[in-house]
Amino acid sequence: FRSELDLRHELAKITAPTVVVAGADDLAIPWSHGQAIADAIPGARFVVVRDAAHLASVEQPEQLTTIIVDHVRGDHLMET
């Protein structure tokens, strides 16, 4: 990371409900990076989109829409 672009130290300051989404097959940015981001944000949720690489919104639009709608509605809070 270029030091001026590395904002990982700021992630803990995020207080908004957050969902971090990553494509399972993304070769450009492995899903483990998304997991690290979610782990650094208090209360964040991490979701991996199946059968998607870097453009999950194009490759799996229905899956991504469901993730976003569930997040906005708070449906994920009902999961056990």
mmCIF file of N, CA, C and O in Angstrom:
data_model
loop_
_atom_site.group_PDB
_atom_site.id
_atom_site.type_symbol
_atom_site.label_atom_id
_atom_site.label_comp_id
_atom_site.label_asym_id
_atom_site.label_seq_id
_atom_site.Cartn_x
_atom_site.Cartn_y
_atom_site.Cartn_z
ATOM 1 N N PHE A 1 0.840 -1.197 0.000
ATOM 2 C CA PHE A 1 0.000 0.000 0.000
ATOM 3 C C PHE A 1 0.873 1.244 0.000
ATOM 4 O O PHE A 1 1.878 1.292 0.695
ATOM 5 N N ARG A 2 0.451 2.220 -0.793
ATOM 6 C CA ARG A 2 1.105 3.522 -0.692
ATOM 7 C C ARG A 2 0.601 4.162 0.593
ATOM 8 O O ARG A 2 -0.600 4.161 0.867
ATOM 9 N N SER A 3 1.494 4.706 1.388
ATOM 10 C CA SER A 3 1.121 5.181 2.719
ATOM 11 C C SER A 3 -0.002 6.211 2.697
ATOM 12 O O SER A 3 -0.873 6.200 3.561
ATOM 13 N N GLU A 4 -0.036 7.089 1.703
ATOM 14 C CA GLU A 4 -1.089 8.107 1.675
ATOM 15 C C GLU A 4 -2.451 7.528 1.277
ATOM 16 O O GLU A 4 -3.488 8.153 1.495
ATOM 17 N N LEU A 5 -2.464 6.325 0.712
ATOM 18 C CA LEU A 5 -3.715 5.677 0.325
ATOM 19 C C LEU A 5 -4.169 4.626 1.338
ATOM 20 O O LEU A 5 -5.278 4.118 1.241
ATOM 21 N N ASP A 6 -3.325 4.311 2.276
ATOM 22 C CA ASP A 6 -3.641 3.286 3.266
ATOM 23 C C ASP A 6 -4.410 3.921 4.421
ATOM 24 O O ASP A 6 -3.846 4.604 5.269
ATOM 25 N N LEU A 7 -5.714 3.697 4.436
ATOM 26 C CA LEU A 7 -6.566 4.293 5.458
ATOM 27 C C LEU A 7 -7.098 3.255 6.447
ATOM 28 O O LEU A 7 -8.090 3.487 7.136
ATOM 29 N N ARG A 8 -6.421 2.129 6.521
ATOM 30 C CA ARG A 8 -6.884 1.074 7.430
ATOM 31 C C ARG A 8 -7.012 1.557 8.863
ATOM 32 O O ARG A 8 -7.919 1.138 9.585
ATOM 33 N N HIS A 9 -6.149 2.454 9.272
ATOM 34 C CA HIS A 9 -6.193 2.976 10.640
ATOM 35 C C HIS A 9 -7.465 3.789 10.909
ATOM 36 O O HIS A 9 -7.825 4.016 12.055
ATOM 37 N N GLU A 10 -8.160 4.194 9.864
ATOM 38 C CA GLU A 10 -9.396 4.970 10.006
ATOM 39 C C GLU A 10 -10.641 4.088 10.112
ATOM 40 O O GLU A 10 -11.708 4.560 10.494
ATOM 41 N N LEU A 11 -10.542 2.825 9.760
ATOM 42 C CA LEU A 11 -11.716 1.963 9.702
ATOM 43 C C LEU A 11 -12.431 1.836 11.044
ATOM 44 O O LEU A 11 -13.661 1.773 11.090
ATOM 45 N N ALA A 12 -11.712 1.813 12.121
ATOM 46 C CA ALA A 12 -12.320 1.664 13.448
ATOM 47 C C ALA A 12 -13.190 2.862 13.817
ATOM 48 O O ALA A 12 -14.024 2.766 14.729
ATOM 49 N N LYS A 13 -13.055 3.962 13.104
ATOM 50 C CA LYS A 13 -13.855 5.161 13.380
ATOM 51 C C LYS A 13 -15.244 5.097 12.748
ATOM 52 O O LYS A 13 -16.103 5.918 13.053
ATOM 53 N N ILE A 14 -15.460 4.135 11.862
ATOM 54 C CA ILE A 14 -16.758 4.029 11.191
ATOM 55 C C ILE A 14 -17.796 3.544 12.192
ATOM 56 O O ILE A 14 -17.618 2.522 12.849
ATOM 57 N N THR A 15 -18.882 4.298 12.301
ATOM 58 C CA THR A 15 -19.932 3.940 13.254
ATOM 59 C C THR A 15 -21.242 3.561 12.559
ATOM 60 O O THR A 15 -22.153 3.057 13.209
ATOM 61 N N ALA A 16 -21.339 3.801 11.275
ATOM 62 C CA ALA A 16 -22.554 3.451 10.528
ATOM 63 C C ALA A 16 -22.640 1.944 10.344
ATOM 64 O O ALA A 16 -21.613 1.272 10.224
ATOM 65 N N PRO A 17 -23.855 1.407 10.324
ATOM 66 C CA PRO A 17 -23.999 -0.016 10.012
ATOM 67 C C PRO A 17 -23.330 -0.299 8.661
ATOM 68 O O PRO A 17 -23.556 0.418 7.691
ATOM 69 N N THR A 18 -22.506 -1.319 8.622
ATOM 70 C CA THR A 18 -21.669 -1.559 7.449
ATOM 71 C C THR A 18 -21.729 -3.016 7.008
ATOM 72 O O THR A 18 -21.658 -3.912 7.844
ATOM 73 N N VAL A 19 -21.852 -3.208 5.705
ATOM 74 C CA VAL A 19 -21.692 -4.531 5.126
ATOM 75 C C VAL A 19 -20.577 -4.422 4.093
ATOM 76 O O VAL A 19 -20.579 -3.511 3.265
ATOM 77 N N VAL A 20 -19.613 -5.298 4.198
ATOM 78 C CA VAL A 20 -18.499 -5.358 3.249
ATOM 79 C C VAL A 20 -18.754 -6.566 2.355
ATOM 80 O O VAL A 20 -19.005 -7.666 2.851
ATOM 81 N N VAL A 21 -18.699 -6.343 1.048
ATOM 82 C CA VAL A 21 -19.025 -7.392 0.082
ATOM 83 C C VAL A 21 -17.801 -7.679 -0.781
ATOM 84 O O VAL A 21 -17.120 -6.755 -1.225
ATOM 85 N N ALA A 22 -17.546 -8.958 -1.018
ATOM 86 C CA ALA A 22 -16.424 -9.356 -1.870
ATOM 87 C C ALA A 22 -16.867 -10.488 -2.789
ATOM 88 O O ALA A 22 -17.717 -11.302 -2.420
ATOM 89 N N GLY A 23 -16.279 -10.520 -3.973
ATOM 90 C CA GLY A 23 -16.539 -11.611 -4.905
ATOM 91 C C GLY A 23 -15.674 -12.811 -4.557
ATOM 92 O O GLY A 23 -14.470 -12.671 -4.327
ATOM 93 N N ALA A 24 -16.269 -13.973 -4.531
ATOM 94 C CA ALA A 24 -15.546 -15.194 -4.166
ATOM 95 C C ALA A 24 -14.384 -15.489 -5.108
ATOM 96 O O ALA A 24 -13.371 -16.050 -4.692
ATOM 97 N N ASP A 25 -14.530 -15.092 -6.371
ATOM 98 C CA ASP A 25 -13.527 -15.426 -7.382
ATOM 99 C C ASP A 25 -12.697 -14.226 -7.830
ATOM 100 O O ASP A 25 -12.101 -14.260 -8.898
ATOM 101 N N ASP A 26 -12.672 -13.181 -7.016
ATOM 102 C CA ASP A 26 -11.950 -11.957 -7.373
ATOM 103 C C ASP A 26 -10.444 -12.187 -7.292
ATOM 104 O O ASP A 26 -9.910 -12.467 -6.224
ATOM 105 N N LEU A 27 -9.765 -12.085 -8.425
ATOM 106 C CA LEU A 27 -8.308 -12.252 -8.458
ATOM 107 C C LEU A 27 -7.584 -10.932 -8.214
ATOM 108 O O LEU A 27 -6.429 -10.924 -7.804
ATOM 109 N N ALA A 28 -8.267 -9.807 -8.457
ATOM 110 C CA ALA A 28 -7.653 -8.496 -8.269
ATOM 111 C C ALA A 28 -7.540 -8.134 -6.790
ATOM 112 O O ALA A 28 -6.510 -7.638 -6.334
ATOM 113 N N ILE A 29 -8.608 -8.396 -6.058
ATOM 114 C CA ILE A 29 -8.629 -8.108 -4.619
ATOM 115 C C ILE A 29 -9.245 -9.324 -3.938
ATOM 116 O O ILE A 29 -10.458 -9.508 -3.943
ATOM 117 N N PRO A 30 -8.418 -10.162 -3.345
ATOM 118 C CA PRO A 30 -8.927 -11.386 -2.715
ATOM 119 C C PRO A 30 -9.957 -11.076 -1.626
ATOM 120 O O PRO A 30 -9.874 -10.044 -0.952
ATOM 121 N N TRP A 31 -10.908 -11.994 -1.446
ATOM 122 C CA TRP A 31 -11.955 -11.765 -0.452
ATOM 123 C C TRP A 31 -11.391 -11.596 0.951
ATOM 124 O O TRP A 31 -12.004 -10.967 1.803
ATOM 125 N N SER A 32 -10.207 -12.118 1.184
ATOM 126 C CA SER A 32 -9.598 -11.973 2.513
ATOM 127 C C SER A 32 -9.340 -10.505 2.859
ATOM 128 O O SER A 32 -9.348 -10.128 4.029
ATOM 129 N N HIS A 33 -9.143 -9.666 1.843
ATOM 130 C CA HIS A 33 -8.980 -8.232 2.097
ATOM 131 C C HIS A 33 -10.287 -7.645 2.609
ATOM 132 O O HIS A 33 -10.290 -6.812 3.511
ATOM 133 N N GLY A 34 -11.402 -8.070 2.015
ATOM 134 C CA GLY A 34 -12.705 -7.625 2.491
ATOM 135 C C GLY A 34 -12.960 -8.070 3.911
ATOM 136 O O GLY A 34 -13.509 -7.319 4.721
ATOM 137 N N GLN A 35 -12.561 -9.290 4.219
ATOM 138 C CA GLN A 35 -12.719 -9.792 5.589
ATOM 139 C C GLN A 35 -11.916 -8.941 6.562
ATOM 140 O O GLN A 35 -12.401 -8.590 7.638
ATOM 141 N N ALA A 36 -10.702 -8.572 6.182
ATOM 142 C CA ALA A 36 -9.867 -7.728 7.052
ATOM 143 C C ALA A 36 -10.514 -6.362 7.262
ATOM 144 O O ALA A 36 -10.465 -5.808 8.372
ATOM 145 N N ILE A 37 -11.114 -5.813 6.212
ATOM 146 C CA ILE A 37 -11.796 -4.523 6.341
ATOM 147 C C ILE A 37 -12.976 -4.663 7.300
ATOM 148 O O ILE A 37 -13.151 -3.853 8.215
ATOM 149 N N ALA A 38 -13.792 -5.676 7.090
ATOM 150 C CA ALA A 38 -14.949 -5.884 7.970
ATOM 151 C C ALA A 38 -14.514 -6.108 9.416
ATOM 152 O O ALA A 38 -15.148 -5.596 10.346
ATOM 153 N N ASP A 39 -13.447 -6.847 9.608
ATOM 154 C CA ASP A 39 -12.952 -7.104 10.965
ATOM 155 C C ASP A 39 -12.513 -5.819 11.664
ATOM 156 O O ASP A 39 -12.577 -5.726 12.887
ATOM 157 N N ALA A 40 -12.089 -4.835 10.890
ATOM 158 C CA ALA A 40 -11.593 -3.581 11.466
ATOM 159 C C ALA A 40 -12.704 -2.561 11.738
ATOM 160 O O ALA A 40 -12.470 -1.573 12.413
ATOM 161 N N ILE A 41 -13.897 -2.811 11.215
ATOM 162 C CA ILE A 41 -15.027 -1.902 11.416
ATOM 163 C C ILE A 41 -15.934 -2.498 12.486
ATOM 164 O O ILE A 41 -16.465 -3.594 12.304
ATOM 165 N N PRO A 42 -16.130 -1.787 13.587
ATOM 166 C CA PRO A 42 -16.969 -2.325 14.670
ATOM 167 C C PRO A 42 -18.365 -2.716 14.176
ATOM 168 O O PRO A 42 -19.061 -1.919 13.551
ATOM 169 N N GLY A 43 -18.736 -3.964 14.419
ATOM 170 C CA GLY A 43 -20.062 -4.434 14.080
ATOM 171 C C GLY A 43 -20.320 -4.703 12.609
ATOM 172 O O GLY A 43 -21.445 -5.021 12.224
ATOM 173 N N ALA A 44 -19.305 -4.586 11.776
ATOM 174 C CA ALA A 44 -19.501 -4.789 10.337
ATOM 175 C C ALA A 44 -19.801 -6.249 10.033
ATOM 176 O O ALA A 44 -19.392 -7.154 10.759
ATOM 177 N N ARG A 45 -20.510 -6.449 8.944
ATOM 178 C CA ARG A 45 -20.838 -7.780 8.463
ATOM 179 C C ARG A 45 -20.086 -7.991 7.161
ATOM 180 O O ARG A 45 -19.934 -7.065 6.360
ATOM 181 N N PHE A 46 -19.612 -9.199 6.935
ATOM 182 C CA PHE A 46 -18.868 -9.531 5.728
ATOM 183 C C PHE A 46 -19.613 -10.603 4.960
ATOM 184 O O PHE A 46 -20.038 -11.610 5.524
ATOM 185 N N VAL A 47 -19.782 -10.368 3.652
ATOM 186 C CA VAL A 47 -20.502 -11.316 2.804
ATOM 187 C C VAL A 47 -19.678 -11.570 1.547
ATOM 188 O O VAL A 47 -19.196 -10.627 0.912
ATOM 189 N N VAL A 48 -19.528 -12.833 1.196
ATOM 190 C CA VAL A 48 -18.858 -13.217 -0.042
ATOM 191 C C VAL A 48 -19.931 -13.586 -1.067
ATOM 192 O O VAL A 48 -20.824 -14.381 -0.772
ATOM 193 N N VAL A 49 -19.842 -12.995 -2.245
ATOM 194 C CA VAL A 49 -20.798 -13.267 -3.322
ATOM 195 C C VAL A 49 -20.282 -14.449 -4.134
ATOM 196 O O VAL A 49 -19.183 -14.399 -4.692
ATOM 197 N N ARG A 50 -21.082 -15.505 -4.185
ATOM 198 C CA ARG A 50 -20.735 -16.712 -4.943
ATOM 199 C C ARG A 50 -20.691 -16.409 -6.441
ATOM 200 O O ARG A 50 -21.450 -15.582 -6.938
ATOM 201 N N ASP A 51 -19.841 -17.108 -7.130
ATOM 202 C CA ASP A 51 -19.767 -17.022 -8.600
ATOM 203 C C ASP A 51 -19.589 -15.599 -9.103
ATOM 204 O O ASP A 51 -20.175 -15.211 -10.123
ATOM 205 N N ALA A 52 -18.797 -14.820 -8.388
ATOM 206 C CA ALA A 52 -18.518 -13.443 -8.792
ATOM 207 C C ALA A 52 -17.044 -13.149 -8.574
ATOM 208 O O ALA A 52 -16.428 -13.662 -7.646
ATOM 209 N N ALA A 53 -16.515 -12.321 -9.446
ATOM 210 C CA ALA A 53 -15.127 -11.884 -9.299
ATOM 211 C C ALA A 53 -15.148 -10.423 -8.821
ATOM 212 O O ALA A 53 -15.743 -10.127 -7.786
ATOM 213 N N HIS A 54 -14.546 -9.532 -9.597
ATOM 214 C CA HIS A 54 -14.388 -8.147 -9.158
ATOM 215 C C HIS A 54 -15.619 -7.284 -9.403
ATOM 216 O O HIS A 54 -15.765 -6.230 -8.803
ATOM 217 N N LEU A 55 -16.511 -7.720 -10.262
ATOM 218 C CA LEU A 55 -17.696 -6.922 -10.591
ATOM 219 C C LEU A 55 -18.967 -7.656 -10.165
ATOM 220 O O LEU A 55 -19.829 -7.982 -10.989
ATOM 221 N N ALA A 56 -19.088 -7.895 -8.885
ATOM 222 C CA ALA A 56 -20.223 -8.656 -8.371
ATOM 223 C C ALA A 56 -21.557 -8.027 -8.758
ATOM 224 O O ALA A 56 -22.529 -8.731 -9.009
ATOM 225 N N SER A 57 -21.604 -6.714 -8.844
ATOM 226 C CA SER A 57 -22.865 -6.049 -9.191
ATOM 227 C C SER A 57 -23.294 -6.365 -10.615
ATOM 228 O O SER A 57 -24.484 -6.326 -10.933
ATOM 229 N N VAL A 58 -22.348 -6.695 -11.479
ATOM 230 C CA VAL A 58 -22.653 -7.065 -12.863
ATOM 231 C C VAL A 58 -22.810 -8.583 -12.983
ATOM 232 O O VAL A 58 -23.710 -9.074 -13.659
ATOM 233 N N GLU A 59 -21.937 -9.308 -12.303
ATOM 234 C CA GLU A 59 -21.907 -10.765 -12.426
ATOM 235 C C GLU A 59 -23.045 -11.466 -11.674
ATOM 236 O O GLU A 59 -23.540 -12.493 -12.124
ATOM 237 N N GLN A 60 -23.418 -10.918 -10.538
ATOM 238 C CA GLN A 60 -24.470 -11.524 -9.710
ATOM 239 C C GLN A 60 -25.375 -10.421 -9.144
ATOM 240 O O GLN A 60 -25.464 -10.228 -7.926
ATOM 241 N N PRO A 61 -26.057 -9.676 -10.015
ATOM 242 C CA PRO A 61 -26.844 -8.533 -9.540
ATOM 243 C C PRO A 61 -27.958 -8.909 -8.557
ATOM 244 O O PRO A 61 -28.202 -8.160 -7.605
ATOM 245 N N GLU A 62 -28.590 -10.041 -8.761
ATOM 246 C CA GLU A 62 -29.668 -10.425 -7.842
ATOM 247 C C GLU A 62 -29.121 -10.739 -6.455
ATOM 248 O O GLU A 62 -29.706 -10.336 -5.437
ATOM 249 N N GLN A 63 -28.013 -11.456 -6.415
ATOM 250 C CA GLN A 63 -27.391 -11.779 -5.130
ATOM 251 C C GLN A 63 -26.976 -10.512 -4.396
ATOM 252 O O GLN A 63 -27.241 -10.352 -3.198
ATOM 253 N N LEU A 64 -26.335 -9.599 -5.123
ATOM 254 C CA LEU A 64 -25.872 -8.363 -4.502
ATOM 255 C C LEU A 64 -27.044 -7.502 -4.054
ATOM 256 O O LEU A 64 -27.013 -6.917 -2.967
ATOM 257 N N THR A 65 -28.087 -7.431 -4.867
ATOM 258 C CA THR A 65 -29.269 -6.659 -4.485
ATOM 259 C C THR A 65 -29.872 -7.202 -3.199
ATOM 260 O O THR A 65 -30.234 -6.432 -2.297
ATOM 261 N N THR A 66 -29.959 -8.518 -3.082
ATOM 262 C CA THR A 66 -30.490 -9.126 -1.864
ATOM 263 C C THR A 66 -29.640 -8.759 -0.654
ATOM 264 O O THR A 66 -30.176 -8.424 0.412
ATOM 265 N N ILE A 67 -28.335 -8.800 -0.800
ATOM 266 C CA ILE A 67 -27.428 -8.444 0.303
ATOM 267 C C ILE A 67 -27.670 -7.005 0.742
ATOM 268 O O ILE A 67 -27.786 -6.711 1.937
ATOM 269 N N ILE A 68 -27.755 -6.108 -0.224
ATOM 270 C CA ILE A 68 -27.932 -4.683 0.096
ATOM 271 C C ILE A 68 -29.307 -4.427 0.711
ATOM 272 O O ILE A 68 -29.420 -3.728 1.732
ATOM 273 N N VAL A 69 -30.358 -4.977 0.108
ATOM 274 C CA VAL A 69 -31.707 -4.773 0.642
ATOM 275 C C VAL A 69 -31.815 -5.341 2.054
ATOM 276 O O VAL A 69 -32.360 -4.686 2.957
ATOM 277 N N ASP A 70 -31.288 -6.531 2.283
ATOM 278 C CA ASP A 70 -31.301 -7.119 3.625
ATOM 279 C C ASP A 70 -30.565 -6.227 4.616
ATOM 280 O O ASP A 70 -31.015 -6.058 5.753
ATOM 281 N N HIS A 71 -29.464 -5.666 4.181
ATOM 282 C CA HIS A 71 -28.684 -4.793 5.069
ATOM 283 C C HIS A 71 -29.471 -3.528 5.414
ATOM 284 O O HIS A 71 -29.556 -3.151 6.585
ATOM 285 N N VAL A 72 -30.049 -2.906 4.419
ATOM 286 C CA VAL A 72 -30.796 -1.661 4.645
ATOM 287 C C VAL A 72 -32.025 -1.922 5.523
ATOM 288 O O VAL A 72 -32.336 -1.135 6.421
ATOM 289 N N ARG A 73 -32.704 -3.032 5.285
ATOM 290 C CA ARG A 73 -33.881 -3.386 6.073
ATOM 291 C C ARG A 73 -33.513 -3.843 7.482
ATOM 292 O O ARG A 73 -34.348 -3.864 8.379
ATOM 293 N N GLY A 74 -32.284 -4.285 7.657
ATOM 294 C CA GLY A 74 -31.864 -4.838 8.939
ATOM 295 C C GLY A 74 -32.206 -6.312 9.075
ATOM 296 O O GLY A 74 -32.143 -6.868 10.164
ATOM 297 N N ASP A 75 -32.578 -6.955 7.950
ATOM 298 C CA ASP A 75 -32.948 -8.373 7.992
ATOM 299 C C ASP A 75 -31.834 -9.244 8.538
ATOM 300 O O ASP A 75 -32.084 -10.258 9.195
ATOM 301 N N HIS A 76 -30.599 -8.861 8.272
ATOM 302 C CA HIS A 76 -29.457 -9.673 8.742
ATOM 303 C C HIS A 76 -29.401 -9.722 10.262
ATOM 304 O O HIS A 76 -28.822 -10.624 10.837
ATOM 305 N N LEU A 77 -30.042 -8.763 10.926
ATOM 306 C CA LEU A 77 -30.044 -8.757 12.396
ATOM 307 C C LEU A 77 -30.948 -9.856 12.962
ATOM 308 O O LEU A 77 -30.811 -10.227 14.113
ATOM 309 N N MET A 78 -31.830 -10.379 12.116
ATOM 310 C CA MET A 78 -32.754 -11.431 12.527
ATOM 311 C C MET A 78 -32.123 -12.808 12.418
ATOM 312 O O MET A 78 -32.662 -13.777 12.932
ATOM 313 N N GLU A 79 -30.974 -12.908 11.698
ATOM 314 C CA GLU A 79 -30.329 -14.212 11.503
ATOM 315 C C GLU A 79 -29.780 -14.737 12.811
ATOM 316 O O GLU A 79 -29.367 -13.982 13.671
ATOM 317 N N THR A 80 -29.784 -16.042 12.937
ATOM 318 C CA THR A 80 -29.235 -16.633 14.156
ATOM 319 C C THR A 80 -27.919 -17.282 13.873
ATOM 320 O O THR A 80 -27.574 -17.597 12.792
#
